[in-house]
Every structure is written in C-alpha cells, then in structure tokens.
Coordinates of C-alpha atoms in Angstrom, one line a residue:
M1 CA 94.7 118.9 58.6
R2 CA 95.6 122.4 59.9
R3 CA 93.6 124.3 57.6
I4 CA 90.4 121.7 58.5
F5 CA 91.3 122.5 62.1
C6 CA 91.6 126.0 61.7
C7 CA 87.8 126.1 59.9
A8 CA 86.5 124.0 62.8
A9 CA 87.7 126.0 65.4
M10 CA 86.4 129.3 63.4
A11 CA 83.1 127.6 63.1
L12 CA 83.2 126.9 66.9
L13 CA 83.8 130.5 67.8
Y14 CA 81.3 131.8 65.3
G15 CA 78.6 129.2 66.9
A16 CA 79.6 130.5 70.2
A17 CA 79.3 134.0 69.2
S18 CA 76.0 133.4 67.7
A19 CA 74.5 131.4 70.5
A20 CA 73.3 134.4 72.4
P21 CA 69.8 134.9 71.7
T22 CA 68.9 138.2 70.1
A23 CA 67.0 140.2 72.6
D24 CA 63.5 141.8 72.8
M25 CA 65.4 145.1 74.0
V26 CA 69.1 146.5 74.6
L27 CA 69.4 149.5 76.4
R28 CA 73.3 150.7 75.9
N29 CA 75.5 153.6 76.4
G30 CA 74.5 154.2 79.9
A31 CA 75.3 154.1 83.7
V32 CA 73.4 150.9 84.7
V33 CA 73.0 151.1 88.3
T34 CA 72.8 147.6 89.2
L35 CA 71.9 147.8 92.9
D36 CA 73.3 144.1 93.1
A37 CA 75.4 143.0 96.0
Q38 CA 78.5 144.9 94.9
N39 CA 76.5 147.9 93.6
T40 CA 77.8 147.3 90.3
V41 CA 77.6 150.1 87.6
L42 CA 77.7 149.1 84.1
Q43 CA 76.9 150.1 80.3
A44 CA 74.3 148.1 78.7
L45 CA 71.4 145.7 79.5
A46 CA 69.5 143.2 77.7
V47 CA 66.4 141.8 77.9
T48 CA 64.4 138.8 76.9
D49 CA 60.7 137.3 77.5
G50 CA 60.7 140.3 80.3
H51 CA 63.7 139.0 82.3
I52 CA 67.1 140.3 82.1
V53 CA 69.1 138.1 79.8
Y54 CA 72.6 140.3 80.0
T55 CA 74.3 143.2 81.9
G56 CA 77.6 144.5 81.1
N57 CA 79.5 146.2 78.6
D58 CA 78.5 147.8 75.3
N59 CA 80.6 145.6 73.1
D60 CA 79.5 142.8 75.0
V61 CA 75.8 143.5 74.4
R62 CA 76.3 143.4 70.7
P63 CA 75.2 139.4 70.0
Y64 CA 72.1 140.4 71.8
I65 CA 71.0 142.7 69.0
G66 CA 69.1 141.3 65.8
P67 CA 66.8 142.7 63.1
N68 CA 63.9 142.8 65.5
T69 CA 65.3 144.4 68.9
R70 CA 64.4 147.5 70.1
V71 CA 67.8 149.4 70.9
I72 CA 67.7 152.3 73.4
D73 CA 70.9 154.6 73.5
L74 CA 70.5 155.9 77.1
Q75 CA 73.0 158.9 75.6
G76 CA 74.8 158.5 79.0
R77 CA 71.7 158.6 81.2
M78 CA 71.2 156.3 84.7
L79 CA 69.3 153.3 84.4
M80 CA 68.3 152.0 87.7
P81 CA 65.6 149.2 89.2
G82 CA 62.5 150.3 89.2
L83 CA 61.3 152.2 92.6
I84 CA 59.2 149.9 95.3
D85 CA 56.9 151.2 97.5
A86 CA 56.6 149.4 100.2
H87 CA 53.6 151.6 102.0
M88 CA 51.0 153.3 100.1
H89 CA 47.5 153.7 99.5
P90 CA 46.7 153.8 95.9
Q91 CA 42.8 153.6 95.8
S92 CA 42.4 156.1 98.4
G93 CA 45.2 158.4 96.2
G94 CA 43.6 157.9 93.4
A95 CA 40.1 158.5 94.4
R96 CA 41.4 161.6 96.0
L97 CA 42.5 162.9 92.7
L98 CA 38.6 162.9 92.0
N99 CA 37.1 164.7 94.9
C100 CA 37.0 168.3 96.2
N101 CA 41.2 168.7 97.2
L102 CA 42.8 171.0 99.2
N103 CA 45.9 169.6 98.0
Y104 CA 47.9 169.3 101.2
E105 CA 48.0 173.2 101.1
K106 CA 48.8 175.7 104.2
L107 CA 45.6 177.6 104.6
T108 CA 44.4 180.0 106.9
V109 CA 40.4 179.3 107.9
P110 CA 38.8 181.7 105.3
Q111 CA 40.9 180.1 102.7
F112 CA 40.0 176.9 103.8
Q113 CA 36.4 177.9 103.9
A114 CA 36.6 179.6 100.4
R115 CA 38.0 176.7 98.7
I116 CA 35.4 174.1 100.0
Q117 CA 32.4 176.9 99.1
A118 CA 34.3 176.8 95.6
C119 CA 33.7 173.0 95.2
I120 CA 29.9 173.1 96.6
D121 CA 29.1 176.0 94.1
K122 CA 30.8 174.2 91.4
D123 CA 29.3 170.4 92.4
G124 CA 26.1 172.2 91.9
E125 CA 24.6 169.5 93.9
R126 CA 21.0 170.0 95.0
D127 CA 20.1 167.0 97.0
P128 CA 20.8 168.1 100.7
K129 CA 21.4 164.7 101.8
R130 CA 24.3 164.2 99.7
W131 CA 27.2 163.9 101.3
L132 CA 30.5 166.5 100.4
V133 CA 33.8 164.8 101.0
V134 CA 36.7 166.8 100.7
V135 CA 40.6 165.4 100.7
N136 CA 44.0 166.1 101.3
W137 CA 43.3 169.0 104.2
F138 CA 46.9 169.4 105.7
Q139 CA 45.2 169.7 109.1
Q140 CA 48.8 170.3 110.9
G141 CA 49.2 173.1 108.4
M142 CA 46.6 175.6 109.3
Q143 CA 47.3 179.0 110.0
P144 CA 48.2 180.6 112.0
D145 CA 49.6 177.8 114.1
G146 CA 47.4 176.3 116.8
V147 CA 44.2 177.3 115.4
A148 CA 41.1 175.1 116.9
M149 CA 39.0 173.5 113.8
S150 CA 35.8 172.8 114.8
H151 CA 32.1 172.4 113.1
A152 CA 31.8 176.0 113.2
M153 CA 33.9 176.5 110.2
L154 CA 32.1 174.0 108.5
D155 CA 28.8 175.5 109.3
A156 CA 29.2 178.8 107.8
L157 CA 29.4 177.6 104.3
R158 CA 26.4 178.1 102.2
T159 CA 25.0 174.5 102.2
R160 CA 22.8 172.2 103.9
R161 CA 24.7 169.0 103.2
P162 CA 26.8 167.2 105.6
V163 CA 30.8 167.7 105.1
L164 CA 33.0 165.8 105.8
V165 CA 36.9 167.0 105.4
R166 CA 39.4 164.1 105.8
S167 CA 43.0 165.0 107.0
S168 CA 46.1 164.1 104.6
F169 CA 47.5 162.1 107.4
G170 CA 44.1 159.7 107.5
H171 CA 43.8 159.7 110.9
S172 CA 41.1 162.5 111.4
V173 CA 38.1 163.9 109.9
L174 CA 36.4 167.1 110.5
L175 CA 32.6 167.4 110.2
N176 CA 29.8 169.9 110.1
T177 CA 26.9 169.9 112.4
R178 CA 24.6 168.1 110.0
A179 CA 27.1 165.3 109.4
M180 CA 27.3 164.9 113.2
Q181 CA 23.7 164.7 113.7
L182 CA 23.8 161.6 111.1
A183 CA 26.9 160.0 112.7
G184 CA 25.5 160.2 115.9
V185 CA 28.2 162.5 117.7
R186 CA 26.9 164.0 120.7
D187 CA 28.6 165.8 123.6
N188 CA 27.9 162.6 125.9
T189 CA 29.1 160.1 123.1
P190 CA 31.5 157.8 124.5
D191 CA 34.9 157.3 122.7
P192 CA 35.2 154.2 120.7
H193 CA 37.6 151.6 121.2
G194 CA 40.6 153.0 119.3
G195 CA 39.7 156.5 118.6
K196 CA 38.6 159.8 119.9
I197 CA 35.9 162.5 120.0
A198 CA 37.6 165.7 120.1
R199 CA 35.9 168.1 123.0
D200 CA 36.4 171.9 123.8
A201 CA 37.1 173.0 127.4
A202 CA 33.5 172.6 128.3
G203 CA 33.2 169.1 127.0
K204 CA 31.4 169.9 123.6
A205 CA 32.2 167.8 120.8
T206 CA 34.3 169.9 118.2
G207 CA 33.3 167.7 115.2
L208 CA 36.6 166.4 115.0
L209 CA 36.6 162.6 115.0
E210 CA 40.5 160.8 115.5
D211 CA 41.4 157.1 114.2
A212 CA 38.8 154.5 115.0
A213 CA 36.6 157.4 115.9
Q214 CA 36.2 158.5 111.9
D215 CA 34.0 155.5 111.1
M216 CA 31.2 156.8 112.9
A217 CA 30.6 159.1 109.7
M218 CA 32.9 157.3 107.1
N219 CA 30.6 154.2 107.5
L220 CA 27.9 156.5 106.4
L221 CA 29.6 157.6 103.0
P222 CA 27.8 155.8 99.9
P223 CA 30.5 153.2 98.4
L224 CA 32.1 154.3 95.1
T225 CA 30.6 152.5 92.3
P226 CA 32.4 149.9 90.5
A227 CA 33.1 152.8 87.6
E228 CA 34.4 155.2 90.4
N229 CA 36.8 152.3 91.9
L230 CA 38.0 151.3 88.3
A231 CA 38.8 155.2 87.6
A232 CA 40.7 155.7 91.0
S233 CA 43.1 152.8 90.4
A234 CA 43.6 154.0 87.0
R235 CA 44.7 157.2 88.1
A236 CA 46.6 155.9 90.8
L237 CA 48.8 153.7 88.3
D238 CA 49.0 156.5 86.2
A239 CA 50.7 158.5 88.8
M240 CA 52.9 155.8 90.0
R241 CA 54.3 155.0 86.8
R242 CA 55.3 158.7 85.7
Q243 CA 56.7 158.3 89.4
G244 CA 58.8 155.4 88.4
V245 CA 56.8 153.0 90.8
T246 CA 57.0 149.1 89.3
T247 CA 55.8 147.5 92.4
F248 CA 54.0 148.8 95.7
L249 CA 51.9 147.3 98.7
D250 CA 48.5 148.7 99.3
A251 CA 49.0 149.0 103.0
Y252 CA 45.0 148.8 103.9
T253 CA 43.2 147.1 101.2
D254 CA 39.4 146.2 100.8
P255 CA 37.5 143.9 98.2
E256 CA 36.7 146.6 96.1
T257 CA 40.0 147.8 95.9
L258 CA 40.9 144.0 94.6
T259 CA 38.1 144.0 92.5
A260 CA 39.4 147.4 90.7
F261 CA 42.8 146.1 90.3
A262 CA 42.0 142.9 89.2
A263 CA 39.6 144.4 86.4
L264 CA 42.8 146.2 85.1
Q265 CA 44.7 143.1 85.1
R266 CA 42.8 141.3 82.9
Q267 CA 42.5 144.2 80.7
H268 CA 46.4 143.8 80.5
K269 CA 46.6 147.5 82.2
L270 CA 48.2 146.9 85.7
T271 CA 51.4 148.8 85.0
A272 CA 52.8 147.9 88.4
R273 CA 53.4 144.5 90.6
A274 CA 50.3 145.0 93.1
H275 CA 50.9 143.5 96.6
F276 CA 47.8 143.8 99.2
A277 CA 47.6 144.0 102.9
V278 CA 44.0 142.8 104.6
L279 CA 43.0 144.7 108.1
V280 CA 43.5 142.7 111.0
E281 CA 41.4 144.4 113.8
P282 CA 42.0 144.0 117.6
K283 CA 38.5 142.8 117.9
D284 CA 39.4 140.0 115.4
S285 CA 39.9 136.4 116.4
P286 CA 43.1 134.8 114.7
K287 CA 41.4 132.2 113.0
K288 CA 39.1 134.4 112.0
A289 CA 41.5 137.1 110.7
V290 CA 43.5 134.4 108.9
A291 CA 40.1 132.7 107.6
S292 CA 39.1 136.2 106.1
I293 CA 43.0 137.1 104.3
R294 CA 42.7 133.3 102.7
Q295 CA 39.2 134.0 101.3
L296 CA 40.4 137.1 99.8
A297 CA 43.7 135.4 98.7
R298 CA 41.7 132.8 96.9
R299 CA 40.0 135.4 94.7
F300 CA 42.6 137.3 94.0
D301 CA 45.9 136.3 94.7
Q302 CA 47.6 135.4 91.4
G303 CA 50.7 133.2 92.2
P304 CA 54.4 134.0 92.0
A305 CA 55.5 137.1 90.2
R306 CA 55.7 136.9 86.3
A307 CA 56.5 139.4 83.4
E308 CA 53.4 140.9 83.0
P309 CA 52.2 142.4 86.5
S310 CA 50.1 140.7 88.9
M311 CA 48.6 140.4 92.0
Q312 CA 49.3 139.5 95.4
V313 CA 47.5 138.9 98.8
R314 CA 49.6 137.9 101.5
H315 CA 50.2 140.5 104.1
A316 CA 48.1 141.7 107.2
K317 CA 47.8 145.5 108.2
L318 CA 47.7 145.9 112.0
F319 CA 47.0 149.1 113.7
M320 CA 49.3 149.7 117.1
D321 CA 48.3 153.1 117.7
G322 CA 47.4 156.6 115.8
V323 CA 49.8 159.3 115.2
I324 CA 52.0 161.3 117.6
A325 CA 51.5 164.7 115.7
A326 CA 49.0 167.6 117.4
P327 CA 46.3 167.6 117.3
A328 CA 45.4 163.8 117.7
L329 CA 48.3 162.9 119.9
T330 CA 47.1 159.6 119.5
G331 CA 50.4 157.9 119.3
A332 CA 51.1 155.6 122.0
M333 CA 54.3 156.5 124.0
L334 CA 56.3 155.6 126.9
A335 CA 56.6 159.1 128.6
P336 CA 54.0 161.6 128.7
Y337 CA 53.2 164.3 125.9
Y338 CA 54.1 167.8 126.9
S339 CA 51.4 170.5 127.3
E340 CA 50.9 173.9 128.0
S341 CA 50.1 175.4 131.3
R342 CA 50.7 179.5 131.8
G343 CA 52.7 179.5 128.8
E344 CA 55.2 177.0 130.1
W345 CA 55.7 173.5 128.6
A346 CA 55.8 170.6 130.6
P347 CA 55.3 166.8 130.7
G348 CA 51.3 166.3 131.1
S349 CA 49.3 163.7 131.9
S350 CA 48.5 161.9 128.6
A351 CA 51.2 159.5 127.1
G352 CA 48.2 158.6 124.5
P353 CA 46.2 155.6 124.3
D354 CA 47.2 152.1 125.1
S355 CA 48.7 149.9 122.1
Y356 CA 45.8 149.1 120.6
F357 CA 46.5 145.4 120.6
T358 CA 47.2 143.9 124.1
Q359 CA 50.6 141.9 124.2
P360 CA 48.5 138.4 124.7
A361 CA 46.5 139.3 121.5
L362 CA 49.0 140.5 119.3
R363 CA 51.5 137.7 120.0
A364 CA 48.8 135.2 119.4
M365 CA 47.6 137.1 116.3
L366 CA 51.3 137.1 114.7
A367 CA 51.7 133.3 115.8
A368 CA 48.5 132.2 113.8
L369 CA 49.4 135.0 110.8
A370 CA 53.2 133.1 110.6
A371 CA 51.5 129.7 110.8
A372 CA 49.6 130.8 107.5
R373 CA 52.4 132.5 106.1
I374 CA 51.0 135.6 106.0
D375 CA 53.5 138.5 106.5
P376 CA 52.1 141.4 109.4
H377 CA 52.5 145.1 108.2
I378 CA 52.3 146.7 111.5
H379 CA 51.6 150.6 112.0
V380 CA 53.5 151.9 115.1
D381 CA 54.1 155.6 115.3
G382 CA 54.8 156.1 119.0
D383 CA 58.0 154.5 120.9
R384 CA 55.4 152.4 123.3
A385 CA 53.4 151.3 120.1
V386 CA 57.0 150.3 118.6
R387 CA 58.4 148.4 121.8
D388 CA 55.6 146.4 122.8
T389 CA 55.6 145.4 118.8
L390 CA 59.0 144.4 119.0
D391 CA 58.6 142.5 122.4
A392 CA 55.8 140.4 120.5
V393 CA 58.0 139.7 117.5
E394 CA 60.7 138.5 119.5
A395 CA 58.2 136.3 121.0
L396 CA 57.4 135.2 117.5
R397 CA 60.7 134.6 116.3
A398 CA 60.8 131.6 119.1
T399 CA 58.0 129.6 117.2
P400 CA 58.6 127.3 114.5
H401 CA 56.7 129.1 112.0
G402 CA 57.6 132.8 113.3
K403 CA 61.3 132.1 112.1
A404 CA 60.6 132.4 108.6
A405 CA 58.0 135.6 109.1
R406 CA 58.7 138.9 107.7
P407 CA 57.1 141.6 109.8
A408 CA 57.6 144.8 108.9
L409 CA 56.6 148.0 111.6
A410 CA 55.5 151.1 109.6
H411 CA 56.2 154.6 110.3
N412 CA 58.4 154.2 113.5
E413 CA 58.3 158.4 113.7
I414 CA 60.1 158.2 117.2
V415 CA 61.7 155.2 118.7
D416 CA 63.4 154.8 122.1
P417 CA 66.8 154.4 121.4
V418 CA 67.3 151.7 123.6
D419 CA 65.0 149.4 120.8
Y420 CA 66.8 150.7 117.9
S421 CA 69.2 147.3 117.8
R422 CA 66.4 145.0 118.2
F423 CA 65.2 145.8 114.5
A424 CA 68.4 144.0 113.4
Q425 CA 68.2 141.5 116.1
L426 CA 64.9 140.5 115.3
D427 CA 65.3 141.2 111.4
A428 CA 62.2 143.1 111.8
T429 CA 61.8 145.9 108.8
A430 CA 61.1 149.6 109.4
V431 CA 59.3 150.9 106.4
L432 CA 59.6 154.8 106.9
S433 CA 58.6 157.8 104.9
F434 CA 61.4 159.6 104.5
Q435 CA 59.7 162.8 103.3
W436 CA 58.4 163.5 107.0
A437 CA 62.1 164.0 107.9
K438 CA 62.1 167.8 107.2
P439 CA 61.0 171.0 109.3
A440 CA 57.5 171.4 108.2
P441 CA 53.8 172.3 110.1
D442 CA 53.7 168.5 110.9
T443 CA 56.9 168.5 112.7
V444 CA 58.0 172.0 114.0
G445 CA 54.5 173.1 115.1
A446 CA 52.6 169.9 115.7
L447 CA 55.3 167.7 117.2
K448 CA 58.1 170.2 118.7
P449 CA 56.2 171.5 121.4
Y450 CA 54.7 168.3 122.5
M451 CA 57.9 166.0 122.7
G452 CA 60.1 168.3 124.5
P453 CA 63.4 168.8 123.8
L454 CA 65.0 166.1 124.4
R455 CA 62.6 163.7 122.4
Y456 CA 62.2 166.1 119.3
D457 CA 65.7 165.6 118.4
L458 CA 65.2 162.0 118.0
V459 CA 62.0 162.1 115.8
E460 CA 61.9 160.8 111.8
P461 CA 65.3 158.3 113.2
Q462 CA 66.1 156.9 109.7
E463 CA 69.8 156.9 110.0
L464 CA 70.0 156.3 113.5
L465 CA 68.1 153.2 113.0
R466 CA 70.1 152.2 109.9
Q467 CA 73.3 152.6 111.7
A468 CA 72.0 150.5 114.1
G469 CA 71.7 147.5 111.7
A470 CA 68.1 147.9 110.8
R471 CA 66.8 147.1 107.5
I472 CA 65.2 150.4 106.1
A473 CA 62.3 150.2 103.7
F474 CA 60.8 153.2 101.6
G475 CA 57.2 153.4 102.2
S476 CA 55.2 156.8 101.0
D477 CA 51.8 156.2 102.8
W478 CA 50.5 158.1 99.7
P479 CA 48.0 159.9 99.8
V480 CA 49.0 161.4 103.3
D481 CA 51.5 163.6 101.0
P482 CA 51.5 163.9 97.7
L483 CA 53.4 161.4 95.4
D484 CA 56.9 162.6 95.2
Q485 CA 59.0 159.9 95.5
W486 CA 62.3 161.9 94.4
F487 CA 61.6 164.9 96.8
A488 CA 61.1 162.0 99.4
L489 CA 64.7 161.0 98.4
K490 CA 66.3 164.4 98.8
V491 CA 64.7 164.5 102.4
A492 CA 66.0 161.1 103.3
V493 CA 69.6 162.6 102.3
T494 CA 69.3 166.0 103.7
R495 CA 66.5 166.4 106.1
T496 CA 65.6 169.6 104.6
A497 CA 62.4 171.1 103.5
A498 CA 61.6 172.2 99.9
P499 CA 63.6 175.6 99.3
D500 CA 59.9 177.3 98.7
A501 CA 59.1 176.0 102.3
G502 CA 59.5 179.7 103.9
E503 CA 62.0 180.8 106.4
E504 CA 60.5 179.4 109.3
Y505 CA 61.1 175.9 107.8
A506 CA 64.7 176.5 106.5
G507 CA 67.7 174.1 107.6
R508 CA 67.7 171.0 108.9
L509 CA 65.3 168.8 111.1
G510 CA 67.0 168.4 114.4
T511 CA 70.7 167.4 114.6
Q512 CA 70.4 163.7 113.2
P513 CA 72.5 162.6 109.6
G514 CA 70.7 162.1 106.8
M515 CA 71.1 159.0 105.1
P516 CA 73.8 158.3 102.3
R517 CA 72.5 158.2 98.8
L518 CA 73.3 154.4 98.2
A519 CA 71.5 153.7 101.2
A520 CA 68.1 155.6 100.8
L521 CA 67.9 154.4 97.1
R522 CA 68.6 150.7 98.2
A523 CA 65.3 151.3 100.6
I524 CA 63.5 152.1 97.5
T525 CA 64.5 149.1 95.7
I526 CA 66.2 145.8 96.8
D527 CA 65.4 146.5 100.6
A528 CA 61.7 147.2 99.8
A529 CA 61.5 144.2 97.8
Y530 CA 62.5 142.3 100.7
V531 CA 59.3 143.2 102.7
L532 CA 57.2 141.8 99.6
R533 CA 59.4 138.4 99.4
Q534 CA 60.0 139.9 95.7
E535 CA 63.9 140.1 96.2
K536 CA 64.8 137.2 94.1
D537 CA 62.6 138.6 91.3
T538 CA 63.1 142.6 91.4
G539 CA 64.8 145.3 93.2
S540 CA 67.8 144.9 91.1
L541 CA 69.3 144.6 87.9
E542 CA 70.7 141.2 87.3
V543 CA 70.4 138.3 85.1
G544 CA 67.3 136.1 85.6
K545 CA 65.4 139.0 87.2
L546 CA 62.2 140.5 85.9
A547 CA 63.1 143.7 83.8
D548 CA 61.6 146.3 86.0
M549 CA 63.4 149.6 85.4
I550 CA 63.4 153.5 84.9
V551 CA 65.6 156.0 83.1
L552 CA 66.0 159.1 84.9
D553 CA 67.2 162.4 83.3
R554 CA 70.0 162.9 85.6
D555 CA 72.5 161.2 87.9
Y556 CA 70.9 160.5 91.1
F557 CA 74.5 159.9 92.6
T558 CA 76.3 163.2 90.9
V559 CA 73.6 166.1 91.0
P560 CA 73.9 168.3 94.1
E561 CA 71.6 167.4 96.8
E562 CA 68.6 169.4 96.6
E563 CA 68.6 168.6 92.9
I564 CA 67.7 165.2 93.7
A565 CA 64.1 166.4 94.1
R566 CA 64.2 167.5 90.6
I567 CA 64.8 164.3 88.9
K568 CA 62.6 163.2 86.5
V569 CA 61.8 159.9 84.8
L570 CA 61.9 159.4 81.6
R571 CA 60.9 156.0 81.2
T572 CA 59.2 153.1 82.9
I573 CA 59.8 149.7 81.9
V574 CA 58.0 146.6 83.7
G575 CA 58.6 143.3 82.8
G576 CA 60.5 144.3 79.6
K577 CA 57.3 146.5 78.6
T578 CA 57.7 150.7 78.2
V579 CA 54.4 151.6 80.5
Y580 CA 55.5 155.3 80.7
E581 CA 57.6 157.5 78.8
A582 CA 58.3 161.3 78.9
E583 CA 57.4 163.5 76.2

C-alpha cells in the first residue's frame, strides 16, 4: 500500500509539473524589468498565443519549454515592456521621410537656400504649378539667432514653382511670393481665427503663416495619393519598431491616414497598436463633433486589443493655443511675453491669443465627449491655456459621465505653479515631450528672452509636475523632432543637450531637477498605457497581458546618464511576434 501511495504521489507530482503548457516563446537568462506595481525585476518570461503566461526565474520557466518553443537567451540583457508613445503624428513623420527634408538642422540663410535649391534641381519638376513642399525646417535654429525669415529668402531660388517650407514644430509655414499669391495672402488679409499672418514693421505680409493661418496654403496642396499614404504609414511603422515603439497615439488623424493604416492591418503589416485622435475645432458643435468621431470609429475601430495589433478610434484632439516659442508666440499666457525696446527686455503688450475654445464652449465639448466615452487629448502650451483647460476639466468631473473620462493635456511647456497640484486632484494626465527640456535654440534663443528670468526657470516642468503628484506620460510629438525615444529619456533624466550641440548649449536647462530614471521609464510604458485605456493589456510584463516587449543592448538603469541616449533596441516583440531584430 505504501508503494502504491508513493507511485500515486509521484504521478500527481509529474502531472503537476507537466501541466504547464509548452510556450510558443521563452526568454530567459536576462534582467526582466516588469514595471509592475512593485517594479519587480526577474529572469525569465514565457509567451503563448501572444500573451504572457509566466514570469519568474530561469529554473521555473523550464516546464514551459517544449520541442517547438523558441528559446531566446538574453545573455544578461534587459527585457522590458514595449514603448508607448502617447502623442505623435506618424503619417506626417512617415510622409516627411519622402519629402525635401532639412533634417532639423541649424542653418544659415545661404545654407537654407542651398539645401532647398538642391531639392529643386534634383526633382527636375518642370511644371511651374506644382508645389514644392520642404519639411523639418528648424525655424528656431536659424543662424544667426533672431534672423527674420521672409518670402524674400525663397524668392531668390531658381524656380517658378510655389514653395512652402514647414517648420518642424508644425505651427508655422513659410511661403514664397508665388505661393502667397495662390493662397490669397495679402498685406491687408485679416488674420483667421486661431491663426496669424506675420507682418513686418511696415505692415507687409512676410510669407510666414502661424497656426490656423497655415490652412490658407496647406489646403491648396494636392493630397497624397493612396500609394503615397501607404508608403508613409509603412515608413512610420518601420521607424517606430526600430525604436521599440509597440503602441502609439496619432494625435491628429484624418480619413486618409486611417485608410492607410487599415490597409496595412489587413495585410498583417501593422507592427504597433494604433490609436487615433480625431480633430475637434472650436467652430464645431458638440453634437457634430461626436457624430464625426463616431462615424470614423464605425469604419476603423477594431474593438478591444488582441494579440495581433489593431486600431482604435476613441480620442478627440482639441487645440487650446499654439506655441510659446518665438517667433510664433502663439501660446496663451497669463502674463505678457517680454519684448525688446532700446536693448532692454521687459513685459510687452501681448500675452498671446485667447484660448481657442471659450470656457463655455470647452465645457460643453468635454461634457459631450465624456457622454460618448471619447477621451479628450488637448494641446496646451502656455500657462493660460493650461489653466483654462484645468478649469473645464474641474467642471467636467462634476458631471455623471465626466468622472470616468481620462483627459490628457499635451505639452504643458509652461504651467503656473499654482496649477501643478491640480493635475493630480483632477486626475488629468500631463503628456510631455521630454526631449524639449534641454538648452537648445528653441529654448535658450526662442524662449529665454521672451519669458523673462522667473518664467524661463519654470519651462518644461516635468519633474515639478511629477513631484506635485501628476501622472506623467511621454509623447514624442514626432515629427516635430526626430524620432529618438532614448535621447528623450536621457534628456528627461539630465535636462542636458547632446554632447555635440555646441558650447552655447552646454549645461542643464534651468535649475529644475531631472526625472528619476524609473519615473521616466514608467511614463513611456505603463503611464502612457493609461492614457490609451490600455493599461490592463500592456505597459508592464505581467501574466495575462499581451506580450509587447523589447530587448536592449545595455541596462537603462545602470549605464551612465549620458549613455541612455545611446541605447539600442535589439529586438521588438508585439503580441508575441518579433517585428524587428537588429542585425
């Protein structure tokens, strides 16, 4: 009887050991940074049907290894959740890779002209009616600092074509005279609502159009063909997977973009989970806005997340202002921008535009979106825009549907300290572009004199907001900057520029502290997942979640701070499938 009992016990033990189903993939012998609630670091992980079925140590993962299991030896390297970019413009980023490209470089006027002339000559386009579009112009980096750009710089080019140069910030375009004529930009043309036509001291239009005024020219550009849209989407996804981005929010979409990504999804070529925000304008009625988003959602939203990447259309994009950097100065501010007079800088007469949505209009819009279960994603750059938006969110939280909304405020380049704690109180997420928090032409040159010394020390308040309890999520805003997530994380921690930026941009931006490494990493993973209502599926490596993860060539937590920018992604896995592997 004793022998029978022992045999039975052994059989039960063997059955328990063999009960673990063999996995499709096992990754072992690594530093598995889970970013769970306890920030646990483990050794191994197993995946079946696109989901994580085990996390733990190398020994206990063995039962998950079968004859058909792909076993990846991490060789001590770091495995972490895939990156989640909560604010980017992928179609624009992909399309710009196909255009005449100034590559965000600091240029003198002669260099600016030579680069564009080279595009004209290479293009060989003979139709004088065909627009030339130039992209990724680092407007704030033009040399020398403060050079006034106008149509005259473009009129000097050897071409009869209309020329349009797009600022990398996305809030300005520069036109030559031919393009101004086609767009109807005259000296006496009134500024459109939410936009500005730049004029010189004599009142002459310079060819620079800010914010909504850009539409006067942009609406004349021929739309991308379906093939061009498809190519742009494919290029964007390729750039993302090389950086380790497994989920993104397109923060300002259109039907053409949605159509292109849907085509790739049907071809099983969608390599990141795709979320889209539909533009809502101040002129739209709440009813019309909701109906428009629902119509697109019926066509393109593919339901809850699953192992294979899919598409969701569940966000609305609202603009409350422009940008606080010169020369635009279209961010809505609580106090006036500084201006120069006789060599002295002092508060001027302009605090920028009023917030683009009035308070009653914004409250009505947010209430309608919340009732429709559409989350608002709101562009706020100046402290007035931030304050007005938080006021509206406070009113929203008092409504039945508003309690469940997940409002996100994007950019927040300057926030009045009085409002820091309100983010946490109202459960409003601050979506920040970490790479902006460094000395650079767009901070030292385009912000410092216009903010004044006290406000300048408060720009890019990433850690100040976090210390006040705010949930921080990362959004690259690509293609405003090159898509470089690891450089952005380095800047979040150090508030320093790249070593080759030049002596004038050495040191830290202001006196604010940098973010702790762990906080910055959670902002680009689990906290960004919250913005997209995806935190139960992704953002951390836990049993039951989707297997979205990346392997790094070095340990983010132990390398010197400056070396964070040099981290390379060796493997990107989405839903248990490798979508990128470094050579």
